[in-house]
XYZ file of C-alpha atoms in Angstrom:
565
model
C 105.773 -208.212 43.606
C 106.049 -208.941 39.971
C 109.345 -211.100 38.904
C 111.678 -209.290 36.351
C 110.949 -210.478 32.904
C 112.618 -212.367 30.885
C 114.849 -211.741 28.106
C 116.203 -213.516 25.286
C 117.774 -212.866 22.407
C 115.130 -213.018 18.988
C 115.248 -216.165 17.193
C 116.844 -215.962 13.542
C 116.486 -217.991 11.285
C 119.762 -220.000 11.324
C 119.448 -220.356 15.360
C 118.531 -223.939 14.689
C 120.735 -225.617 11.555
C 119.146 -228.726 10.015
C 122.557 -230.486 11.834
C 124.404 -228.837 14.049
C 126.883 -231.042 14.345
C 127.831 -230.531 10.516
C 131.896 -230.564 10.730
C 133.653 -227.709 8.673
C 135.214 -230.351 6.538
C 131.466 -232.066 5.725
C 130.567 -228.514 4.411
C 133.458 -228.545 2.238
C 132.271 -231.941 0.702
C 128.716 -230.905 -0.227
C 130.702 -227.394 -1.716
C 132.877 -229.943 -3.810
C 129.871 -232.299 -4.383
C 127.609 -232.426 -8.097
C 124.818 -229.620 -8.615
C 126.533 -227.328 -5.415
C 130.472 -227.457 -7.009
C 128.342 -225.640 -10.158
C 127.077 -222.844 -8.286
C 129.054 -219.353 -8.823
C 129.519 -218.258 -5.333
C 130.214 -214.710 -6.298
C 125.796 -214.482 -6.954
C 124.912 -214.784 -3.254
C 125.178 -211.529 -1.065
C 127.103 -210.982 2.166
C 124.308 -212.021 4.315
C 123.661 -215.124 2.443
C 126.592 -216.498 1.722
C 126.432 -220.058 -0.335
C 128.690 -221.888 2.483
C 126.548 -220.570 5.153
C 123.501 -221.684 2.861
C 124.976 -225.097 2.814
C 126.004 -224.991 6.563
C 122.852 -224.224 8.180
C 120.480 -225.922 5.797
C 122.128 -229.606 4.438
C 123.245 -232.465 6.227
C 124.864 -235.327 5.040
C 122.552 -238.951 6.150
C 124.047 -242.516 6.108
C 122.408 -245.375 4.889
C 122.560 -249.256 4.968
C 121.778 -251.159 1.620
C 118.138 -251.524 2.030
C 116.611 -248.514 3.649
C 113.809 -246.423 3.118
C 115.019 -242.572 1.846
C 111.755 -241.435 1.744
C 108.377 -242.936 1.398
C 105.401 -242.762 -1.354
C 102.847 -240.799 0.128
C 104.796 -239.269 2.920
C 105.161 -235.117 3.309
C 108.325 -233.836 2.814
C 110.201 -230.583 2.765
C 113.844 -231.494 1.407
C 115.669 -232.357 -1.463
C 118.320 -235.045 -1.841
C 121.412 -235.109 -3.896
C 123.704 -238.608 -3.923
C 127.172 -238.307 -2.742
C 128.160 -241.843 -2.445
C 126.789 -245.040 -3.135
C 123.696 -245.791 -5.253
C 119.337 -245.888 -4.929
C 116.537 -246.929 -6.121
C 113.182 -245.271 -7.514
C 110.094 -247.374 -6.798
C 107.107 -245.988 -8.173
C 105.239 -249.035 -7.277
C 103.432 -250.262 -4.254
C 105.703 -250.393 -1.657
C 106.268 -254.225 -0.576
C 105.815 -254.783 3.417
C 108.603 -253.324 5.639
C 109.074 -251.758 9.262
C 107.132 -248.540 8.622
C 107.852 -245.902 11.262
C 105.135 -245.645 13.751
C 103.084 -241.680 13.095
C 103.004 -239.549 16.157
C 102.846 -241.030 19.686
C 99.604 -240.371 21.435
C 100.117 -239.441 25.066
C 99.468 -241.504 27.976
C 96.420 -241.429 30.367
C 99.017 -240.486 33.409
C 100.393 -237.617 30.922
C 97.054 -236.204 29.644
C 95.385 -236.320 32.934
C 98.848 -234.789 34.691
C 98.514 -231.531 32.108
C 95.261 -230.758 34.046
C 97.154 -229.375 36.795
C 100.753 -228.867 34.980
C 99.212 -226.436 33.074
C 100.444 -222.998 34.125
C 97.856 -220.021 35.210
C 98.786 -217.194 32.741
C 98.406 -218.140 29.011
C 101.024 -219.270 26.425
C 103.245 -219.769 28.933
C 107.088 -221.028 27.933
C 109.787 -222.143 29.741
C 113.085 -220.826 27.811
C 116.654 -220.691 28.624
C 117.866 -216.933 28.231
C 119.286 -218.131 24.414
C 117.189 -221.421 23.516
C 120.158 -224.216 22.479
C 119.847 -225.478 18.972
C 117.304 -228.096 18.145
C 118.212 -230.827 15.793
C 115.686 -231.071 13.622
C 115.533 -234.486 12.314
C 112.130 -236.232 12.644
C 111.238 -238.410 15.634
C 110.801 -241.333 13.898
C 112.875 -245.086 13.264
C 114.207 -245.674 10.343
C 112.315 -247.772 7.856
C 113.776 -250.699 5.566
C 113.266 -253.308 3.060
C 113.262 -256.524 4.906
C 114.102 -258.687 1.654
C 115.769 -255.967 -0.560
C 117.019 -258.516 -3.456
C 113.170 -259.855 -3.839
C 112.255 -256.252 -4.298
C 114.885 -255.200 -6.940
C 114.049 -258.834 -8.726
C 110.381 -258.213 -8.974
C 110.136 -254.543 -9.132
C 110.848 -252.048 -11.631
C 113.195 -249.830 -10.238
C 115.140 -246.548 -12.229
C 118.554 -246.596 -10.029
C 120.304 -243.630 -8.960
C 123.649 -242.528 -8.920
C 126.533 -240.109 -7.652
C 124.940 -236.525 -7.884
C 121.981 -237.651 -8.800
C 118.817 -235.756 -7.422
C 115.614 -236.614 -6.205
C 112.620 -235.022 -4.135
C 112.677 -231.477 -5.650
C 108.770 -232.554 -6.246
C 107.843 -232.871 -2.631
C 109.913 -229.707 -1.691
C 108.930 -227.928 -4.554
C 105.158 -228.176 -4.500
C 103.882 -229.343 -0.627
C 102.731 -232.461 -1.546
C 102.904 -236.003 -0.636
C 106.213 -237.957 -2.051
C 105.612 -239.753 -5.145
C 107.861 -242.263 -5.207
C 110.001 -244.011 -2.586
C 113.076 -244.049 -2.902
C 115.352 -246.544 -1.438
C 119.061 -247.322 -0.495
C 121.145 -249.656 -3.273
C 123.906 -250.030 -1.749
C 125.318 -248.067 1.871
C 125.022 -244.396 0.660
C 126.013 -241.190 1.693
C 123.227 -238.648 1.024
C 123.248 -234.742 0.929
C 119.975 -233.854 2.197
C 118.831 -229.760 2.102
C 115.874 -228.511 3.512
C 113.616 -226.423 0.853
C 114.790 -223.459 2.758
C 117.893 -223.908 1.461
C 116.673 -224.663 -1.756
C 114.760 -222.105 -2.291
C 117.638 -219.727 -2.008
C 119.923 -221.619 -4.404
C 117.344 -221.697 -6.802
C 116.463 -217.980 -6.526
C 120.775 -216.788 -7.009
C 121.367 -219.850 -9.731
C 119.663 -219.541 -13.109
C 121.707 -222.801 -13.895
C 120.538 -224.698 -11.056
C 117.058 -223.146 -11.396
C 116.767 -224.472 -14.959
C 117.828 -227.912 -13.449
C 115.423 -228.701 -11.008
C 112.335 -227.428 -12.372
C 113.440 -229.592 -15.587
C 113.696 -232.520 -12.922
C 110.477 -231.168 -10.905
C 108.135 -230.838 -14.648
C 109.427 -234.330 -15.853
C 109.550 -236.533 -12.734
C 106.453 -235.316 -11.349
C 104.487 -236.434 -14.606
C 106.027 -239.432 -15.115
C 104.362 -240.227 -11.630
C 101.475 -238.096 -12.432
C 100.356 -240.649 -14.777
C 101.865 -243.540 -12.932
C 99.357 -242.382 -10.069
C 95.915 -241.637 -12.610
C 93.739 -244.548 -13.373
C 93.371 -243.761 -16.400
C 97.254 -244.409 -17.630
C 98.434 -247.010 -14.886
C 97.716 -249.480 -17.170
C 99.811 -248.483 -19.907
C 103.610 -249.764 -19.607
C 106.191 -247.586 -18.853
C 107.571 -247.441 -22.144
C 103.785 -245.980 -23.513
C 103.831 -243.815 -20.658
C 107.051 -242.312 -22.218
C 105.752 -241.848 -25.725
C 102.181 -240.093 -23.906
C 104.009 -237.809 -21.639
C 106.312 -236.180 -24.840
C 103.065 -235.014 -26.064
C 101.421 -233.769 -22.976
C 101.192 -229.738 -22.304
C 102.033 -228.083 -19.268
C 99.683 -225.222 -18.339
C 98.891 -223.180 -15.473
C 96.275 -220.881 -14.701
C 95.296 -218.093 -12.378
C 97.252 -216.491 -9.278
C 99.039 -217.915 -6.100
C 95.964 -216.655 -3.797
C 92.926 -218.220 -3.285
C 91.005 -214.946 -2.789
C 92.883 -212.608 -5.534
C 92.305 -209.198 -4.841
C 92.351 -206.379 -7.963
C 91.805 -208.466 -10.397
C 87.974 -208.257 -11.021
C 86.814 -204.667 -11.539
C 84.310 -203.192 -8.648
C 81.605 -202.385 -11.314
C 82.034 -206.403 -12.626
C 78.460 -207.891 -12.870
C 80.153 -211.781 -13.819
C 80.959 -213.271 -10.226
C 83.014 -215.580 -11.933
C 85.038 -212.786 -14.000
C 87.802 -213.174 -11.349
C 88.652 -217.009 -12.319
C 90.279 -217.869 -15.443
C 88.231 -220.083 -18.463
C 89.878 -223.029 -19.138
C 87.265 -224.479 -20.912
C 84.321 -224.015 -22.647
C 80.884 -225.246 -22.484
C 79.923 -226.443 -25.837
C 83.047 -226.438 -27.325
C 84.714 -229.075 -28.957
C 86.665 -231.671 -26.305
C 90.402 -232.245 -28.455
C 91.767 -232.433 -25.081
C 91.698 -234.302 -22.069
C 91.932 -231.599 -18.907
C 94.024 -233.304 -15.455
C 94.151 -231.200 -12.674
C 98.245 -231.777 -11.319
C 97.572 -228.951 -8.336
C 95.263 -226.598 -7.253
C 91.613 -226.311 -7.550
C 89.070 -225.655 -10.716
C 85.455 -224.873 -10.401
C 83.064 -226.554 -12.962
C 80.166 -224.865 -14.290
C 77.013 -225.314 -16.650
C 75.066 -222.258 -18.791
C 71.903 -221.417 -17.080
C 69.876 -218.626 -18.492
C 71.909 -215.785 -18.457
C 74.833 -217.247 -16.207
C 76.420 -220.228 -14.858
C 75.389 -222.446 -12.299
C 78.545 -223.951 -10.337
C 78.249 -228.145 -10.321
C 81.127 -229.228 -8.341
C 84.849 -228.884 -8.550
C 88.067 -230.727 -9.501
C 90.822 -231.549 -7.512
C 94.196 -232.864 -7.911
C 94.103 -235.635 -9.758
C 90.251 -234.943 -11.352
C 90.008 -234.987 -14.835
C 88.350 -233.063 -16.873
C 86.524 -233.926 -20.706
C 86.977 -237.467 -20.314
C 82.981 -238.710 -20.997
C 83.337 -236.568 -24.093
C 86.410 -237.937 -25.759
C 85.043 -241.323 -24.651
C 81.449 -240.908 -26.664
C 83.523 -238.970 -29.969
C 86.341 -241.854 -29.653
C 82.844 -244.724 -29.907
C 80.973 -242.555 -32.606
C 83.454 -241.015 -34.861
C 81.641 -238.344 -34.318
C 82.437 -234.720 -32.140
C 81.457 -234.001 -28.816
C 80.879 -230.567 -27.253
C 81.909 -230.078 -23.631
C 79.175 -230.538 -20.916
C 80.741 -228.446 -18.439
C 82.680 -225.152 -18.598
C 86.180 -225.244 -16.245
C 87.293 -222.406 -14.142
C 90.582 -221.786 -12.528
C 90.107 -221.471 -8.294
C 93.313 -219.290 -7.498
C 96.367 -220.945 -8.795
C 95.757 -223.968 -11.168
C 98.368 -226.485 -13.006
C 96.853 -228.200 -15.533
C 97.865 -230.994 -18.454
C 96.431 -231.348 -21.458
C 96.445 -234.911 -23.161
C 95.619 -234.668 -26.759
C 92.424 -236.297 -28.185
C 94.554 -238.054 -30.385
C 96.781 -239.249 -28.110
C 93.750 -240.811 -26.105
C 92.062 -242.350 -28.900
C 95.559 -243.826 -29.991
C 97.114 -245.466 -26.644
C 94.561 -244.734 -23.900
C 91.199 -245.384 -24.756
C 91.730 -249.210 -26.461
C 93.406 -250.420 -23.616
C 91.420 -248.625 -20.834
C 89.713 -251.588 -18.326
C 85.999 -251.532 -18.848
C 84.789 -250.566 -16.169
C 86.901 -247.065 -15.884
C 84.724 -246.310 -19.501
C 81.699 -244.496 -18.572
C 78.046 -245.798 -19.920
C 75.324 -243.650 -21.838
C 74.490 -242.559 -18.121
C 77.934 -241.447 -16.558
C 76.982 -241.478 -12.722
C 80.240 -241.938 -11.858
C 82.571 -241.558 -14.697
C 85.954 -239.891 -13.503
C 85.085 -236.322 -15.263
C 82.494 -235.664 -13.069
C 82.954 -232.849 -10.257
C 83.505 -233.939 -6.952
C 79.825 -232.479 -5.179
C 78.148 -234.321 -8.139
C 79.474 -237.396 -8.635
C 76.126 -238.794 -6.800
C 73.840 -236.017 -6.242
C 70.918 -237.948 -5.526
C 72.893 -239.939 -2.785
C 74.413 -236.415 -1.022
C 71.234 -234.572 -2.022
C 73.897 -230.988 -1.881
C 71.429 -227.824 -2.357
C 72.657 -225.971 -4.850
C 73.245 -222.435 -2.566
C 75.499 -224.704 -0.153
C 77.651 -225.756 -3.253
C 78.335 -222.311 -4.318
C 79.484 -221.398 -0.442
C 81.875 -224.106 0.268
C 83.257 -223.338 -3.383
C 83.572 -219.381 -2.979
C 84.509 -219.951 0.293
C 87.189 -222.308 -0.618
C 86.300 -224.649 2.445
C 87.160 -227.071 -0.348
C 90.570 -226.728 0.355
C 90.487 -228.129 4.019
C 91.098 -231.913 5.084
C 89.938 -231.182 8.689
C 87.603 -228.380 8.506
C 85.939 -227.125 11.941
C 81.783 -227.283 10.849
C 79.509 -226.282 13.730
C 75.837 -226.931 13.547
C 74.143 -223.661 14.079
C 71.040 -225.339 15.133
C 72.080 -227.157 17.554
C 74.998 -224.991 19.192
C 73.662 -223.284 22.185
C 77.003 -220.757 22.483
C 77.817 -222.470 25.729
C 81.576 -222.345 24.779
C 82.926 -225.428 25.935
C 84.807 -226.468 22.895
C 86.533 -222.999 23.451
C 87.081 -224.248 26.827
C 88.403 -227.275 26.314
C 90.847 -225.734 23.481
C 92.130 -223.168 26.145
C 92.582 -226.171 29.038
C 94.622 -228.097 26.057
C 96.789 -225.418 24.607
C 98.388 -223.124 27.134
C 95.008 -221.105 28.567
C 95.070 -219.947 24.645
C 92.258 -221.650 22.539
C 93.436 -222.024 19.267
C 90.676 -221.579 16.850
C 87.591 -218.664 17.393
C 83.797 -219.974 17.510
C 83.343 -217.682 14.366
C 83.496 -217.588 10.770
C 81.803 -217.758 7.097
C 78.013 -219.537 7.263
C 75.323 -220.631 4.882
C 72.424 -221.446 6.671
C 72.675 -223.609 9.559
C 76.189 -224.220 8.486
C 79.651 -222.677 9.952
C 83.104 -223.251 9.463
C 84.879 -221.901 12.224
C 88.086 -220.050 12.318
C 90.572 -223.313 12.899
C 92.979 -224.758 11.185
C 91.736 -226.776 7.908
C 94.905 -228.000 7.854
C 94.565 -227.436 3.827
C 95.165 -229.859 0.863
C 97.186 -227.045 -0.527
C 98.620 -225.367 2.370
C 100.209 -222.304 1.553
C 100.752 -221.183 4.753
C 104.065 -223.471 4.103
C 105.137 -221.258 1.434
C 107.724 -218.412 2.723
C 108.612 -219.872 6.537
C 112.130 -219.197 6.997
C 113.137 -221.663 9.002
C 110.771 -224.700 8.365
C 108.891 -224.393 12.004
C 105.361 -224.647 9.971
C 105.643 -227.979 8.533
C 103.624 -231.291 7.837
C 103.416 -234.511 9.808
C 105.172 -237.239 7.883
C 103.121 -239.721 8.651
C 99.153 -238.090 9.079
C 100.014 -235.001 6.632
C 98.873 -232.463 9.504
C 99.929 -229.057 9.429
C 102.394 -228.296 12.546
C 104.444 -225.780 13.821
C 107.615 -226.228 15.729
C 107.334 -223.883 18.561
C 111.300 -223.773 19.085
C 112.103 -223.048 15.355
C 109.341 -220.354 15.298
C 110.788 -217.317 15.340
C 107.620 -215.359 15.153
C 107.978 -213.260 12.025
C 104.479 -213.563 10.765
C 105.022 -215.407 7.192
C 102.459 -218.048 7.774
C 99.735 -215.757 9.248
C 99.993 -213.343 6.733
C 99.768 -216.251 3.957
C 96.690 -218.101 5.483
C 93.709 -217.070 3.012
C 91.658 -218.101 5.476
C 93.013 -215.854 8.657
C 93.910 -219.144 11.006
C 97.007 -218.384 12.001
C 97.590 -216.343 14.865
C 100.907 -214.404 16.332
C 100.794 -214.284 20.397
C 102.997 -212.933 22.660
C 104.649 -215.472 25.390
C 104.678 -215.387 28.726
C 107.161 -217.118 31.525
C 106.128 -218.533 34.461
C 105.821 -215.177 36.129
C 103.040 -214.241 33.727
C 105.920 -211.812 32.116
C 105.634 -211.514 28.630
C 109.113 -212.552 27.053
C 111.037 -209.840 25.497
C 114.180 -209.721 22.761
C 117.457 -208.633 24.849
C 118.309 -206.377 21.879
C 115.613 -204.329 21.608
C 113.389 -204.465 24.312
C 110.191 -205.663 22.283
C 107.390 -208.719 22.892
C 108.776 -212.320 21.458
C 105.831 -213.234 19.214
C 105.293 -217.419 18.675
C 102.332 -218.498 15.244
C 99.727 -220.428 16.801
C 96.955 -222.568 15.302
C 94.790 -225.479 15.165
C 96.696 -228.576 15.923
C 94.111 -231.339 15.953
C 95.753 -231.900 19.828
C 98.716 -233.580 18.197
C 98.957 -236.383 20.938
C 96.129 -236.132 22.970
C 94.073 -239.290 23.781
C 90.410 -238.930 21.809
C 91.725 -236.489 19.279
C 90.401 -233.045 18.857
C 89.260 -231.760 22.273
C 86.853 -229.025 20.967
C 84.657 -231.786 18.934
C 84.763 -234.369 22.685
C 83.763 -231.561 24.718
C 80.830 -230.321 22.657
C 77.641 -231.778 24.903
C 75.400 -230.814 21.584
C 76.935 -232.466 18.570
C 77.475 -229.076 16.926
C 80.856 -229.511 16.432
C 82.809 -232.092 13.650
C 85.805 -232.240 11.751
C 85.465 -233.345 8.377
C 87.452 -233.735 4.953
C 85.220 -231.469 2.521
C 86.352 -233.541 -0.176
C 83.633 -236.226 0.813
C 80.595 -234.315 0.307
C 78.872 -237.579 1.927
C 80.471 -237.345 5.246
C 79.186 -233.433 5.383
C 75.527 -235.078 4.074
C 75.670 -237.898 7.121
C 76.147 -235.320 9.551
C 73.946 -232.722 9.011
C 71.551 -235.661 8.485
C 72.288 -237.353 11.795
């Protein structure tokens, strides 16, 4: 006899506030705080009121003179306005202090234990009739500045004060932080998730206008901070070279655009924007600030792809370099294409040749043989090391495998179809593997349907409630299971179809249902590289062939070494 199923009410979105504990009178500080006080209240809608905004998505964090806000290089999803107090902006190398440890992995007694915890009928929960809130500040110890007065002595530091923002960058965009930002004195700090951003932004021309100011300045200022090719140059030069950069960006928000090349088109690359031009003068230098570009040369009646740029690449450096020496112009080598949506800066020639180039360190110059000069694309920087065929270039590019940090790559000749990576996914995640054996292939070559967990990960973009996030410490794409509430928004935006909406079961085997209206409760699943598991990924362990890897595709050479193996 089948047990009644269960029944809860559907997740919303505000089910889990980023701190639930938030007092009435806390919400009325933020309200009566810098950039929220501005906002006209009467521009948000019944539905989304701005004090529910600020009640369900900010929180107010304490901090001791000394520690860590957030950290260079970690993933973030928040932005942080100054109530009290003072910080610090170090765009420098962060000096040694108690870094939080990244995810626990499990132990042996836990990992072996799931063997026979796991239960019979796939994704299987165990939920209270209304799931309590979940709090969801990260798992992690604070970090500090063991010897904050050396650091503020010896380091250049911008300081921060009351109503003050910082982080719209991170939350903004999906990247790493830039900077780290650290405590000056004990602070109070409103923190609010990009959720809640998002939706201020979207009501508030005012506040709009602010941050993306904040986001197109900031980010630069580290942009160049970051690039080899200006971290030389002192702050103050920095300054002067960032007035006369241009911001540009190219292209559409999907990686796969769809409508925008006619059916009849007989140009495969008619659906990705020129940039630049083979054989046309070079009066500016080309950085890639997000997003991907494809680089191409003329040959006979088309173009032959060479590589790609990344964020970060540049793009017309050798030939600035040899007109800069000569006096003389220099076409471009190359022609630059726009890979779905591309942001771009432009550093004038002049601007190069005037602060840049003369005080560039030697060895950053390229030779009359650039092998290695920064310019060149990322499959080509050593092509008769990687020894990339030309048909396998074009794939991973159209294919924008590019994109992926841990992309699934099965040898064709060597996997016999014996599904035990499948296996072993199921045995680790619920009886529900979490990638299919399946997907594009050139060759011998196959990515799989997994989780890339992508250098632009867009399947962040749109989640109302934050569940799909990344791992501050690894960068790893998660998602929260408790704060999903199974409304499709990442599995829809996954270009690459990873992302897949189950129904849940109880321990009965019945699938969970929404008290209101009778339907299936749906939970995203995906890839997680077995967040925790001792040995990592168990689809690459239990592969008896060596068919399966995961691999960053921005190292052609690690693709090269296996295949090679």
């Amino acid at each position: 006899m089948l047990s009644p199923a269960t029944a809860i009410s559907r997740p919303r979105r505000w089910d889990n506030p980023f701190d639930p504990d938030l007092a009435v009178g806390a919400v009325e500080r933020i309200l009566a705080a810098p950039v929220f006080r501005d906002l006209d209240p009467d521009r948000f809608p019944p539905g989304l009121l701005l004090a529910d905004i600020v009640r369900n998505d900010a929180r107010i964090n304490r901090y001791q003179r000394g520690d860590i806000v957030v950290r260079e290089g970690d993933y973030g999803n928040s932005v942080f306005v100054i109530l009290t107090g003072t910080a610090c902006v170090l765009y420098a190398g962060l000096p040694d202090s108690n870094r939080a440890m990244p995810r626990r992995r499990r132990s042996v007694w836990r990992a072996l234990s799931q063997l026979w915890g796991n239960s019979p009928e796939i994704e299987t929960r165990t939920l209270s009739p209304r799931s309590g809130a979940v709090h969801l500040r990260a798992d992690r110890d604070r970090a500090y500045l063991p010897d904050i007065d050396r650091v503020m002595a010896e380091q250049s530091i911008i300081p921060l004060g009351h109503g003050d923002m910082f982080g719209e960058i991170s939350a903004l965009s999906r990247t790493p932080r830039t900077a780290t930002v650290f405590a000056g004195t004990d602070c109070e700090v409103i923190e609010l998730r990009w959720q809640g951003l998002r939706d201020l932004r979207a009501r508030d021309p005012g506040l709009r206008e602010t941050v993306d100011h904040l986001h197109r300045t900031r980010s630069l200022l580290a942009h160049l901070a970051e690039s080899p090719l200006f971290a030389h140059l002192d702050a103050e030069t920095r300054a002067v070279v960032a007035e006369e950069i241009r911001f540009e960006n190219h292209g559409t928000q999907e990686l796969f655009p769809t409508g925008e090349v006619p059916s009849d088109s007989s140009e495969p690359l008619a659906g990705e924007p020129l940039i630049a031009e083979e054989g046309s003068l070079a009066d500016d230098l080309i950085m890639v600030r997000a997003g991907f570009a494809r680089v191409t040369e003329h040959l006979d009646h088309g173009d032959r792809t060479v590589g790609y740029l990344k964020n970060n690449d540049v793009f017309g450096f050798e030939e600035l370099v040899r007109q800069w020496r000569s006096g003389a112009a220099r076409p471009l080598r190359y022609s630059l294409r726009a890979i779905g949506y591309l942001d771009i800066l432009r550093v004038p020639a002049l601007v190069m040749e005037r602060y840049v180039l003369p005080t560039l360190p030697e060895h950053l110059l390229p030779t009359e043989t650039p092998a290695e000069a920064p310019s060149t694309p990322v499959w080509k920087r050593d092509e008769s090391a990687t020894g990339i065929e030309q048909p396998l270039v074009n794939f991973l590019i159209d294919e924008r495998i590019i994109n992926g940090t841990q992309s699934m790559v099965i040898d064709l000749d060597r996997c016999t179809g014996c599904d035990d990576c499948v296996k072993a996914c199921a045995a680790t995640h619920d009886g529900n593997p979490r990638f299919v054996r399946q997907g594009p292939s050139h060759g011998d070559v196959m990515i799989a349907h997994a989780c890339m967990h992508c250098v632009d990960a867009v399947c962040l973009i749109g989640c109302p409630t934050g569940a799909i996030q990344r791992d501050l410490s690894l960068g790893d794409v998660h998602i929260n299971d408790e704060t999903c509430i199974g409304c499709g928004t990442c599995a829809r935006s996954c270009p690459y179809d990873n992302i897949v909406m189950v129904e849940i079961a109880d321990r009965a085997g019945q699938v969970i249902t929404d008290r209101e209206t009778g339907t299936a409760i749906h939970r995203a699943t995906k890839c997680d590289l077995c967040a925790g598991q001792l040995g990592g990924p168990a689809c690459q362990r239990a592969c008896p062939n060596d068919a399966l890897v995961r691999l960053d595709m921005s190292d052609p050479g690690e693709l090269v070494a296996w295949l090679r193996r």
